[in-house]
Short mmCIF file of C-alpha atoms in Angstrom, two decimals:
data_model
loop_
_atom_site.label_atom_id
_atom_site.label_comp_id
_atom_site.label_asym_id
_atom_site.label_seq_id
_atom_site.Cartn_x
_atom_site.Cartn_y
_atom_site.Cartn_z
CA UNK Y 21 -32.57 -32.32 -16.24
CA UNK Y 22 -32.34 -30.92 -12.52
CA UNK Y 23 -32.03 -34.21 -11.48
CA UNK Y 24 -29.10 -35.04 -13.77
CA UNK Y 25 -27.14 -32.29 -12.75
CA UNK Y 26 -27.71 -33.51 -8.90
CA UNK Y 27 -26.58 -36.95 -9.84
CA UNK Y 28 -23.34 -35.47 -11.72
CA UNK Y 29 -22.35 -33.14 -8.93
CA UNK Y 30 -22.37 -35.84 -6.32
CA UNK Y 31 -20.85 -38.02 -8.30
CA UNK Y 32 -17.87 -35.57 -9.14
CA UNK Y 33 -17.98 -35.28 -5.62
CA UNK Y 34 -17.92 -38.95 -4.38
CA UNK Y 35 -15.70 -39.55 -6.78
CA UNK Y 36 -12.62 -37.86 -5.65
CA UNK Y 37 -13.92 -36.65 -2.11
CA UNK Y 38 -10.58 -35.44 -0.49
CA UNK Y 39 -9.59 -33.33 -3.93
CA UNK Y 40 -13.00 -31.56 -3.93
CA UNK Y 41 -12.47 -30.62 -0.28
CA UNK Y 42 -9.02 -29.58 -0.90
CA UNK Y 43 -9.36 -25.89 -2.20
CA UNK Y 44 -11.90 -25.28 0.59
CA UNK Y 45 -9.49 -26.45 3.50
CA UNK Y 46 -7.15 -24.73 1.75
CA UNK Y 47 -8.50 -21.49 1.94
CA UNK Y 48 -9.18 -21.85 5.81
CA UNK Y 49 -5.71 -22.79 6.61
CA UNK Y 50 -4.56 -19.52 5.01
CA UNK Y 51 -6.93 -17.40 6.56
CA UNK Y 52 -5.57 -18.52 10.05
CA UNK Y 53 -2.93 -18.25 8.75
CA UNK Y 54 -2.63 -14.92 7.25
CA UNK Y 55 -4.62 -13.62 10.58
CA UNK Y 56 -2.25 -15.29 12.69
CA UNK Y 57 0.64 -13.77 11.01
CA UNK Y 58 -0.50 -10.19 10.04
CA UNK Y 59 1.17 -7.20 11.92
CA UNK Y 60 -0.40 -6.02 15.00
CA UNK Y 61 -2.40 -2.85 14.70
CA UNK Y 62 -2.36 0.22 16.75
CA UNK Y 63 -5.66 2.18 17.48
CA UNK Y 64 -5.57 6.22 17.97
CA UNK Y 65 -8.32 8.39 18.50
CA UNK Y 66 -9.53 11.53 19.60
CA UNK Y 67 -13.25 13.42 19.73
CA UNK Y 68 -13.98 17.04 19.15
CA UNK Y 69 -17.09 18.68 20.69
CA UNK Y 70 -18.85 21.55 18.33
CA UNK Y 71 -21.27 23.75 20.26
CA UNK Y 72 -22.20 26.36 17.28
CA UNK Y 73 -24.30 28.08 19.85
CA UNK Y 74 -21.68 29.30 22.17
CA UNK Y 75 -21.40 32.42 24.05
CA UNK Y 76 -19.59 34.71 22.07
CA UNK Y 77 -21.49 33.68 19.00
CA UNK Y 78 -24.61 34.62 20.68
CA UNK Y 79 -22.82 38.06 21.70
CA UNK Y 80 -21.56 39.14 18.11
CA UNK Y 81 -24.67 37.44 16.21
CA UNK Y 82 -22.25 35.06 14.38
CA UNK Y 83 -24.44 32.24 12.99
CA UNK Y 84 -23.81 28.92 12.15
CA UNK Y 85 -22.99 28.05 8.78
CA UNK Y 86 -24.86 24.31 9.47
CA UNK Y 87 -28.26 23.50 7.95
CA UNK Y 88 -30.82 22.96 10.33
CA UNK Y 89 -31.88 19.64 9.11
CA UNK Y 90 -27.56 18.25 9.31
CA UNK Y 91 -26.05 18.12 13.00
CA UNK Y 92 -22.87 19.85 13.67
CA UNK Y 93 -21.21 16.68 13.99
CA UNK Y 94 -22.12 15.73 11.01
CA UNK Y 95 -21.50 18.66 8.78
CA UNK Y 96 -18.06 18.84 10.50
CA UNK Y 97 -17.64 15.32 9.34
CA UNK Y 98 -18.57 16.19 6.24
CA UNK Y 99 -16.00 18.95 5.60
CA UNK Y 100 -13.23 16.93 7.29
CA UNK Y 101 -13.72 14.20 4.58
CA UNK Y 102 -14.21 16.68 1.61
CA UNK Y 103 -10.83 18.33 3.17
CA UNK Y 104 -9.22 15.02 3.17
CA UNK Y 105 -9.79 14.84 -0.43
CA UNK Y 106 -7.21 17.91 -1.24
CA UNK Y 107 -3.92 17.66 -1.51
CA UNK Y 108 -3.02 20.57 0.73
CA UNK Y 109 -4.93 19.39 3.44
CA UNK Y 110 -3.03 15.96 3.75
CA UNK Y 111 0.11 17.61 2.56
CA UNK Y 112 -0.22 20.09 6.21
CA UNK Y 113 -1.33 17.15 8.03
CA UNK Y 114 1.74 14.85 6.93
CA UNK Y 115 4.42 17.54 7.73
CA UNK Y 116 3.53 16.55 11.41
CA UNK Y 117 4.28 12.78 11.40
CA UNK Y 118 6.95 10.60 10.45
CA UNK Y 119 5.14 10.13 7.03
CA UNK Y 120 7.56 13.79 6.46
CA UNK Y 121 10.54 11.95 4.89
CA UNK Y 122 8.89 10.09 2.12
CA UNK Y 123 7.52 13.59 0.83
CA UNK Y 124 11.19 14.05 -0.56
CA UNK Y 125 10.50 10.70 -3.26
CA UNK Y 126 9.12 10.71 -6.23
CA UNK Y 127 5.76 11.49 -7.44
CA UNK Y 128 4.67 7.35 -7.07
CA UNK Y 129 6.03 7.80 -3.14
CA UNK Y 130 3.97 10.70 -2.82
CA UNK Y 131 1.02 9.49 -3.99
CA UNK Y 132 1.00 6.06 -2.24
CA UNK Y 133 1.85 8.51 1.01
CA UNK Y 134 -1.47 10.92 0.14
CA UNK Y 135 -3.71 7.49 -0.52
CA UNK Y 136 -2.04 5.53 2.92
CA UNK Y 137 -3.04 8.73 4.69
CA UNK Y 138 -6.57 9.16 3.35
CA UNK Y 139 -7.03 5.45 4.06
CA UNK Y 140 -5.69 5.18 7.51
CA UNK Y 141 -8.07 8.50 8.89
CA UNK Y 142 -11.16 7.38 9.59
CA UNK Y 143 -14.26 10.00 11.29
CA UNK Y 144 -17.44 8.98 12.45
CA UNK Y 145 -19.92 11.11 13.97
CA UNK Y 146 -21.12 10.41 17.90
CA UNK Y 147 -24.22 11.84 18.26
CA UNK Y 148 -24.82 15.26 17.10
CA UNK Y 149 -22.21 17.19 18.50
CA UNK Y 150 -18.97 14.64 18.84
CA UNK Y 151 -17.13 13.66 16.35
CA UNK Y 152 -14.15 10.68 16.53
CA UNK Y 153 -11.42 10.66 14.08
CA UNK Y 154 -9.50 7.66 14.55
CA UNK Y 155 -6.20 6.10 12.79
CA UNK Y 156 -5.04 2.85 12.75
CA UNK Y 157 -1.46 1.43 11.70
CA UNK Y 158 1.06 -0.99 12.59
CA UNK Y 159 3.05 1.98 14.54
CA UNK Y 160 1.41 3.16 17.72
CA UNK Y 161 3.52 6.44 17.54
CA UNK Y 162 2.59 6.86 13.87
CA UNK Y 163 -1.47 6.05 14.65
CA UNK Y 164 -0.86 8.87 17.69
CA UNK Y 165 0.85 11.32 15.20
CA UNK Y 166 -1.82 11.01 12.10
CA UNK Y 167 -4.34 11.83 14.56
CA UNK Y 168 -2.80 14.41 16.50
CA UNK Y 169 -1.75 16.03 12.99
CA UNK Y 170 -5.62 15.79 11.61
CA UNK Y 171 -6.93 17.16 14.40
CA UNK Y 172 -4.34 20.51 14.50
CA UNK Y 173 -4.56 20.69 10.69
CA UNK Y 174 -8.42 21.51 10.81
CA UNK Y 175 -8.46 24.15 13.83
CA UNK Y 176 -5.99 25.83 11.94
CA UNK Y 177 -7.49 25.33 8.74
CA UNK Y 178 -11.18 27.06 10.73
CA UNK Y 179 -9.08 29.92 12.13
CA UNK Y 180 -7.62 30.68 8.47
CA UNK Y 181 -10.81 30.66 6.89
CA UNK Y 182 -11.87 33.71 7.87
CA UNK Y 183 -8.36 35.06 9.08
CA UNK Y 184 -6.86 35.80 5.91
CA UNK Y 185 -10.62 38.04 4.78
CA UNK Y 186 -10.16 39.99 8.06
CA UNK Y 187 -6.32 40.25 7.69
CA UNK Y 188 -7.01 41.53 3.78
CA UNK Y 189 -9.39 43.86 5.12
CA UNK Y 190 -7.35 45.30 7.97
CA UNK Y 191 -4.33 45.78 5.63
CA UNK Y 192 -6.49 47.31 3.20
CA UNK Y 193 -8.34 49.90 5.68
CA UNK Y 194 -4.56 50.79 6.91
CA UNK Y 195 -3.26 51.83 3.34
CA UNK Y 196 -6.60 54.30 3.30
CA UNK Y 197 -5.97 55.58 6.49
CA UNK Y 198 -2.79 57.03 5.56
CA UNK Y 199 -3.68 59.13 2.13
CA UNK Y 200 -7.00 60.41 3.99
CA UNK Y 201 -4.68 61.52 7.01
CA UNK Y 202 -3.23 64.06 4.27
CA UNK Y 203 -6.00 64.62 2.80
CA UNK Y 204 -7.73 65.82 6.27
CA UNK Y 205 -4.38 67.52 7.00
CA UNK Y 206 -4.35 69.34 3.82
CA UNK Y 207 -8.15 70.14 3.99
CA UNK Y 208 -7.52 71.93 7.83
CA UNK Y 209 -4.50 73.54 6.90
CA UNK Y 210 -6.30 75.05 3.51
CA UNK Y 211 -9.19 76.51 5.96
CA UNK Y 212 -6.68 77.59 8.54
CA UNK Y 213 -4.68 79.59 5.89
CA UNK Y 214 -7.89 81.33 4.79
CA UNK Y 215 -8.70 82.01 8.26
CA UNK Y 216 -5.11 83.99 8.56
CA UNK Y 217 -5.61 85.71 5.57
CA UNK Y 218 -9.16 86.63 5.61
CA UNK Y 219 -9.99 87.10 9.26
CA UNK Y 220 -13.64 87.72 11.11
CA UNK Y 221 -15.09 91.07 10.64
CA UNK Y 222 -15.04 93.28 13.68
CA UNK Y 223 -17.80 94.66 12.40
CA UNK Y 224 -20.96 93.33 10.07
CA UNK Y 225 -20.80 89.53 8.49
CA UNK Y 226 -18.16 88.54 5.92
CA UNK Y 227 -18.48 88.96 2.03
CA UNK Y 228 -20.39 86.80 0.22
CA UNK Y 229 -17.57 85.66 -1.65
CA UNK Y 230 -15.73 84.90 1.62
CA UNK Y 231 -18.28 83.37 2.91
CA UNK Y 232 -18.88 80.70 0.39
CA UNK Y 233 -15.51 79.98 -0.04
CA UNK Y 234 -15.14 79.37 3.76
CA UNK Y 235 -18.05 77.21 3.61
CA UNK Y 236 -16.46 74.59 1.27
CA UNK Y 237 -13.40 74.80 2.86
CA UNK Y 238 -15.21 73.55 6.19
CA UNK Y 239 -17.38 71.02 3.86
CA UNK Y 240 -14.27 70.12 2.33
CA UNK Y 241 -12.62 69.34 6.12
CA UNK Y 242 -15.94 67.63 7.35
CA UNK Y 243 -15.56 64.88 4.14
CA UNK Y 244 -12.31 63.76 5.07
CA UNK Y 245 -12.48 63.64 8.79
CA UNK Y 246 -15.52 61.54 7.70
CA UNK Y 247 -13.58 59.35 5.49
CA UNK Y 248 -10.92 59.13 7.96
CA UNK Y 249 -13.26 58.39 10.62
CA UNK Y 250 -14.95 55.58 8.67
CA UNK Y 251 -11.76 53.93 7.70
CA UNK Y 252 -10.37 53.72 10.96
CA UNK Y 253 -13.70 52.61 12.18
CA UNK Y 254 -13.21 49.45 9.67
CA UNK Y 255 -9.40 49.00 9.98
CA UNK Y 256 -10.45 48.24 14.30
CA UNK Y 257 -13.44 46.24 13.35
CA UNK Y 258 -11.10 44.04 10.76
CA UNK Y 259 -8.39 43.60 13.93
CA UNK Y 260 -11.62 43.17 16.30
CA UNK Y 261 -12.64 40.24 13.75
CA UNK Y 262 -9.57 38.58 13.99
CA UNK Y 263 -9.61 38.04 17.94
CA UNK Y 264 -13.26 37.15 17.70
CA UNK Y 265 -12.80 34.43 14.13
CA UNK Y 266 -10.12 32.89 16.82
CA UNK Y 267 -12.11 33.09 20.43
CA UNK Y 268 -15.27 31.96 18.23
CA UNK Y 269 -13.24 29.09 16.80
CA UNK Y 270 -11.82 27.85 20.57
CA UNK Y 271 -15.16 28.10 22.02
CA UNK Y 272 -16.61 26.22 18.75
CA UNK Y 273 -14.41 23.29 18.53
CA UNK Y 274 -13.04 22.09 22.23
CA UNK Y 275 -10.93 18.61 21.90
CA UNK Y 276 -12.65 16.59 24.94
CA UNK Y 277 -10.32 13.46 24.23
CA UNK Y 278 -6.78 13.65 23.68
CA UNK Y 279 -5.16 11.49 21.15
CA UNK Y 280 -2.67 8.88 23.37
CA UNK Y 281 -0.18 6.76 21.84
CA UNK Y 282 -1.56 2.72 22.23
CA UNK Y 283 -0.03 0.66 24.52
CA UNK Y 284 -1.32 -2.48 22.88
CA UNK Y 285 -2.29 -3.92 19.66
CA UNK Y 286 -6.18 -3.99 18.82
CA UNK Y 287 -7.75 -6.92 18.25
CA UNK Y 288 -11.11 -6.88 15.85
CA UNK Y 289 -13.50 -9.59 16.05
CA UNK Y 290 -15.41 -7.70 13.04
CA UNK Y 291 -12.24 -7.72 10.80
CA UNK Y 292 -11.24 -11.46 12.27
CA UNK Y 293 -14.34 -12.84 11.21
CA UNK Y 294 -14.71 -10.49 7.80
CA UNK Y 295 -11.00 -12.19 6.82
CA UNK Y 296 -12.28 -15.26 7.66
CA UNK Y 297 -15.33 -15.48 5.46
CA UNK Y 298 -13.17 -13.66 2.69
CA UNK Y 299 -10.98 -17.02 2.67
CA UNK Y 300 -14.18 -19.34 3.04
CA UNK Y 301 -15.49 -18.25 0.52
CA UNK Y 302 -13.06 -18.27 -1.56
CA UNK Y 303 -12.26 -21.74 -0.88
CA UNK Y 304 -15.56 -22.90 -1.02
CA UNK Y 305 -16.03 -21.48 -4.73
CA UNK Y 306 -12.62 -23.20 -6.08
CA UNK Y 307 -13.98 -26.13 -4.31
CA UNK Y 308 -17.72 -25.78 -5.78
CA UNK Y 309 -15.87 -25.03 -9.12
CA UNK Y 310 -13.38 -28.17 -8.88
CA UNK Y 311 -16.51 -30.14 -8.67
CA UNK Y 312 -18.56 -28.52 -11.43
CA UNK Y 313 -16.10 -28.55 -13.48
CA UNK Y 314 -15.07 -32.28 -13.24
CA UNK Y 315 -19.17 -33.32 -13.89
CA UNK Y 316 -18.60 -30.90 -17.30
CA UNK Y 317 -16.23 -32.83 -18.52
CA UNK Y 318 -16.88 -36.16 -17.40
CA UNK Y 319 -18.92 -37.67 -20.46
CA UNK Y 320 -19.51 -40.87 -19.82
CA UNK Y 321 -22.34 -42.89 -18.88
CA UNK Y 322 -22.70 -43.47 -15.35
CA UNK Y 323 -26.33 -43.59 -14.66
CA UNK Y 324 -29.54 -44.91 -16.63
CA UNK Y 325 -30.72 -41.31 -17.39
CA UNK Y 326 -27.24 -40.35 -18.92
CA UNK Y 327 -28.49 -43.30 -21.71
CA UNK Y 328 -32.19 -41.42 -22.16
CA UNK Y 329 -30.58 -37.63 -22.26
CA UNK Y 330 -27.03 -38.27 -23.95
CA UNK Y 331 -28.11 -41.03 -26.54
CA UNK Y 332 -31.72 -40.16 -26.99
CA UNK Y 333 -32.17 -44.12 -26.62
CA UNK Y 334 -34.22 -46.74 -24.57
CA UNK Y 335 -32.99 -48.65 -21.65
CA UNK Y 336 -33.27 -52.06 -21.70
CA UNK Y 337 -31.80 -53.60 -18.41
CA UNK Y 338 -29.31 -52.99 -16.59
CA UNK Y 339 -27.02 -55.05 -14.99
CA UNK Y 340 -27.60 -54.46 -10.76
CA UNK Y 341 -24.05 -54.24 -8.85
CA UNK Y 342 -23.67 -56.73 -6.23
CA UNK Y 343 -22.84 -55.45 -2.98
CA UNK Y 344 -21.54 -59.16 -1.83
CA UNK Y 345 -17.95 -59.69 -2.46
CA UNK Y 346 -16.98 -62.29 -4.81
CA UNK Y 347 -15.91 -65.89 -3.80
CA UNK Y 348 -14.24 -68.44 -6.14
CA UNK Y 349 -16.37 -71.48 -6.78
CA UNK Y 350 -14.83 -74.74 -5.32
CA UNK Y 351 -13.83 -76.89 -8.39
CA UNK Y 352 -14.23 -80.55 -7.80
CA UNK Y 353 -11.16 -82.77 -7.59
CA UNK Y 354 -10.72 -86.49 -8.54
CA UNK Y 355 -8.54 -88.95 -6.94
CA UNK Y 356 -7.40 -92.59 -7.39
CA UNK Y 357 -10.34 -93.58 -5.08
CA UNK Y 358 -12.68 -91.83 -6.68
CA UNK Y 359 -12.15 -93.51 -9.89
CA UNK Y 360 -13.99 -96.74 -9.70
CA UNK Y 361 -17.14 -95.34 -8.49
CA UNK Y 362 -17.05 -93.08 -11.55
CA UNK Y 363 -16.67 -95.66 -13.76
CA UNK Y 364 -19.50 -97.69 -12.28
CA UNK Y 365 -21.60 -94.19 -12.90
CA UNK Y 366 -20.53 -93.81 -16.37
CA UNK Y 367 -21.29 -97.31 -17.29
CA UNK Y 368 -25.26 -97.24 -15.62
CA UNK Y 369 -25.56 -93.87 -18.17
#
């Protein structure tokens, strides 16, 4: 049966040679052709350097948030794609390029805008501690931008992590510190009144009455100059937090390689030869289908094992094709001349 199917495909093939190669010439022909004629792209990129052991995080005890088995490069890769999945992200990163305008379409523009952007940023880790975040377009000054804007969006987006906690917390400490100014106010003027109006003894110790009374009034102070105390302590730690979530953040991520706008199209030998072998292939399978498909529905007999499988008959002979070329036989011709000797023949029979 194998061998039938071998004898049907080549003869498909033999059979109309230049119409099975067709598709698959085809298919070349426009993948030079849709290489040569694509838009030329524009490559953009820029690295960022984590050190999560820096100075000042040594200083303050600030520890890294990375596991120990993930490199900083990687977890920072990590949480730029997972940020590139939110709408807010992008939305912050595409105020900052000329993708701005097409913000003010509808909700189709907008979405192809969010999916182009997400498509176009690319980040791949170098090592442990680099990270590349690349963009590639057919505008050099948009490839620049997207990267540029990617880049800003996430040191701002590290500095407002823990900006807005410390910012909460300052503002909070700095509506206590008011109310438990009065109420330390209140609690010295309260002891300094009873002071005026009950004054020391010249001579033996105050009344027991007086005495126990003054006692909670100078409890009473020591409470809220301790409250007051330990709010203003936390309202300057909370403003000491902010400088440090910001110095902590510089010294984190530093931006070794600026983002420059290309001078010159990129060309791709890995995408040249992945479009190639898209279009190969392609032709080769209408090709190898243009071929299959004529030996499926050929059904007639063209070799002596069609008779055997097809017919479920025996072969008796079969008549061998000559490879000579056919020549006409001469026919004899009889003239006037020719006539008596066949006479004399005839007569002798």
């Amino acid at each position: 049966m194998v061998r039938l199917i071998i004898l049907r495909l080549l003869e498909s093939f033999f059979r109309r040679p230049l119409l099975s190669v067709a598709p698959f010439v085809i298919g070349v022909l426009l993948g030079a052709g849709y290489i040569l004629l694509s838009p030329p792209e524009f490559l953009s990129s820029g690295k960022i350097y984590i050190e999560k052991d820096s100075l000042l995080a040594s200083l303050t005890s600030s520890k890294s948030d990375a596991s120990w088995w993930v490199t900083p490069a990687q977890a920072t890769t990590n949480e730029l794609y997972e940020l590139l999945a939110t709408n807010a992200f992008v939305r912050a990163a595409i105020q900052q390029t000329k993708l701005e305008p097409y913000m003010s379409g509808g909700p189709d523009v907008v979405w192809e805008t969010f999916t182009f952007f997400r498509d176009t940023i690319s980040i791949n880790p170098l090592g442990d501690k680099l990270v590349e975040i690349r963009a590639t377009t057919d505008d050099p000054e948009l490839s620049y931008q997207m990267v540029v804007a990617t880049m800003d969006t996430y040191l701002k987006w590290k500095l407002n992590t823990d900006f807005q906690e410390s910012v909460a917390a300052q503002k909070f400490f700095e509506e206590l510190i008011a109310p438990y100014q009065a109420e330390v106010d209140q609690a010295r003027q309260a002891l300094i009144d009873f002071l005026s109006a009950n004054p020391e003894p010249v001579r033996g110790d105050r009344p027991p009455g007086e005495q126990f009374q003054l006692d909670q009034l100078r409890a009473a102070l020591a409470r809220a100059e301790e409250r007051l105390s330990t709010a203003q302590e936390n309202e300057e730690s909370a403003r000491l937090a902010l400088v440090k979530n910001e110095s902590l953040i510089r010294q984190t991520y530093q931006i070794v390689d600026q983002p420059e706008i290309p001078l010159r199209a990129e060309f791709s030998i890995t995408t040249f030869v992945k479009n190639m072998i898209i279009f190969v292939v392609i032709g080769l399978f209408l090709s190898v289908s243009l071929i299959g498909g004529g030996a499926l529905i050929d059904r007639s007999l063209r070799f002596p094992i069609d008779v055997r499988n097809s017919l479920n008959l025996p072969l008796l002979a079969v008549v061998p094709l000559s490879r000579e070329p056919l020549t006409p036989t001469p026919i004899a011709t009889i003239t006037e001349t020719d006539q008596p000797t066949l006479q004399a023949q005839v007569q002798v029979k």
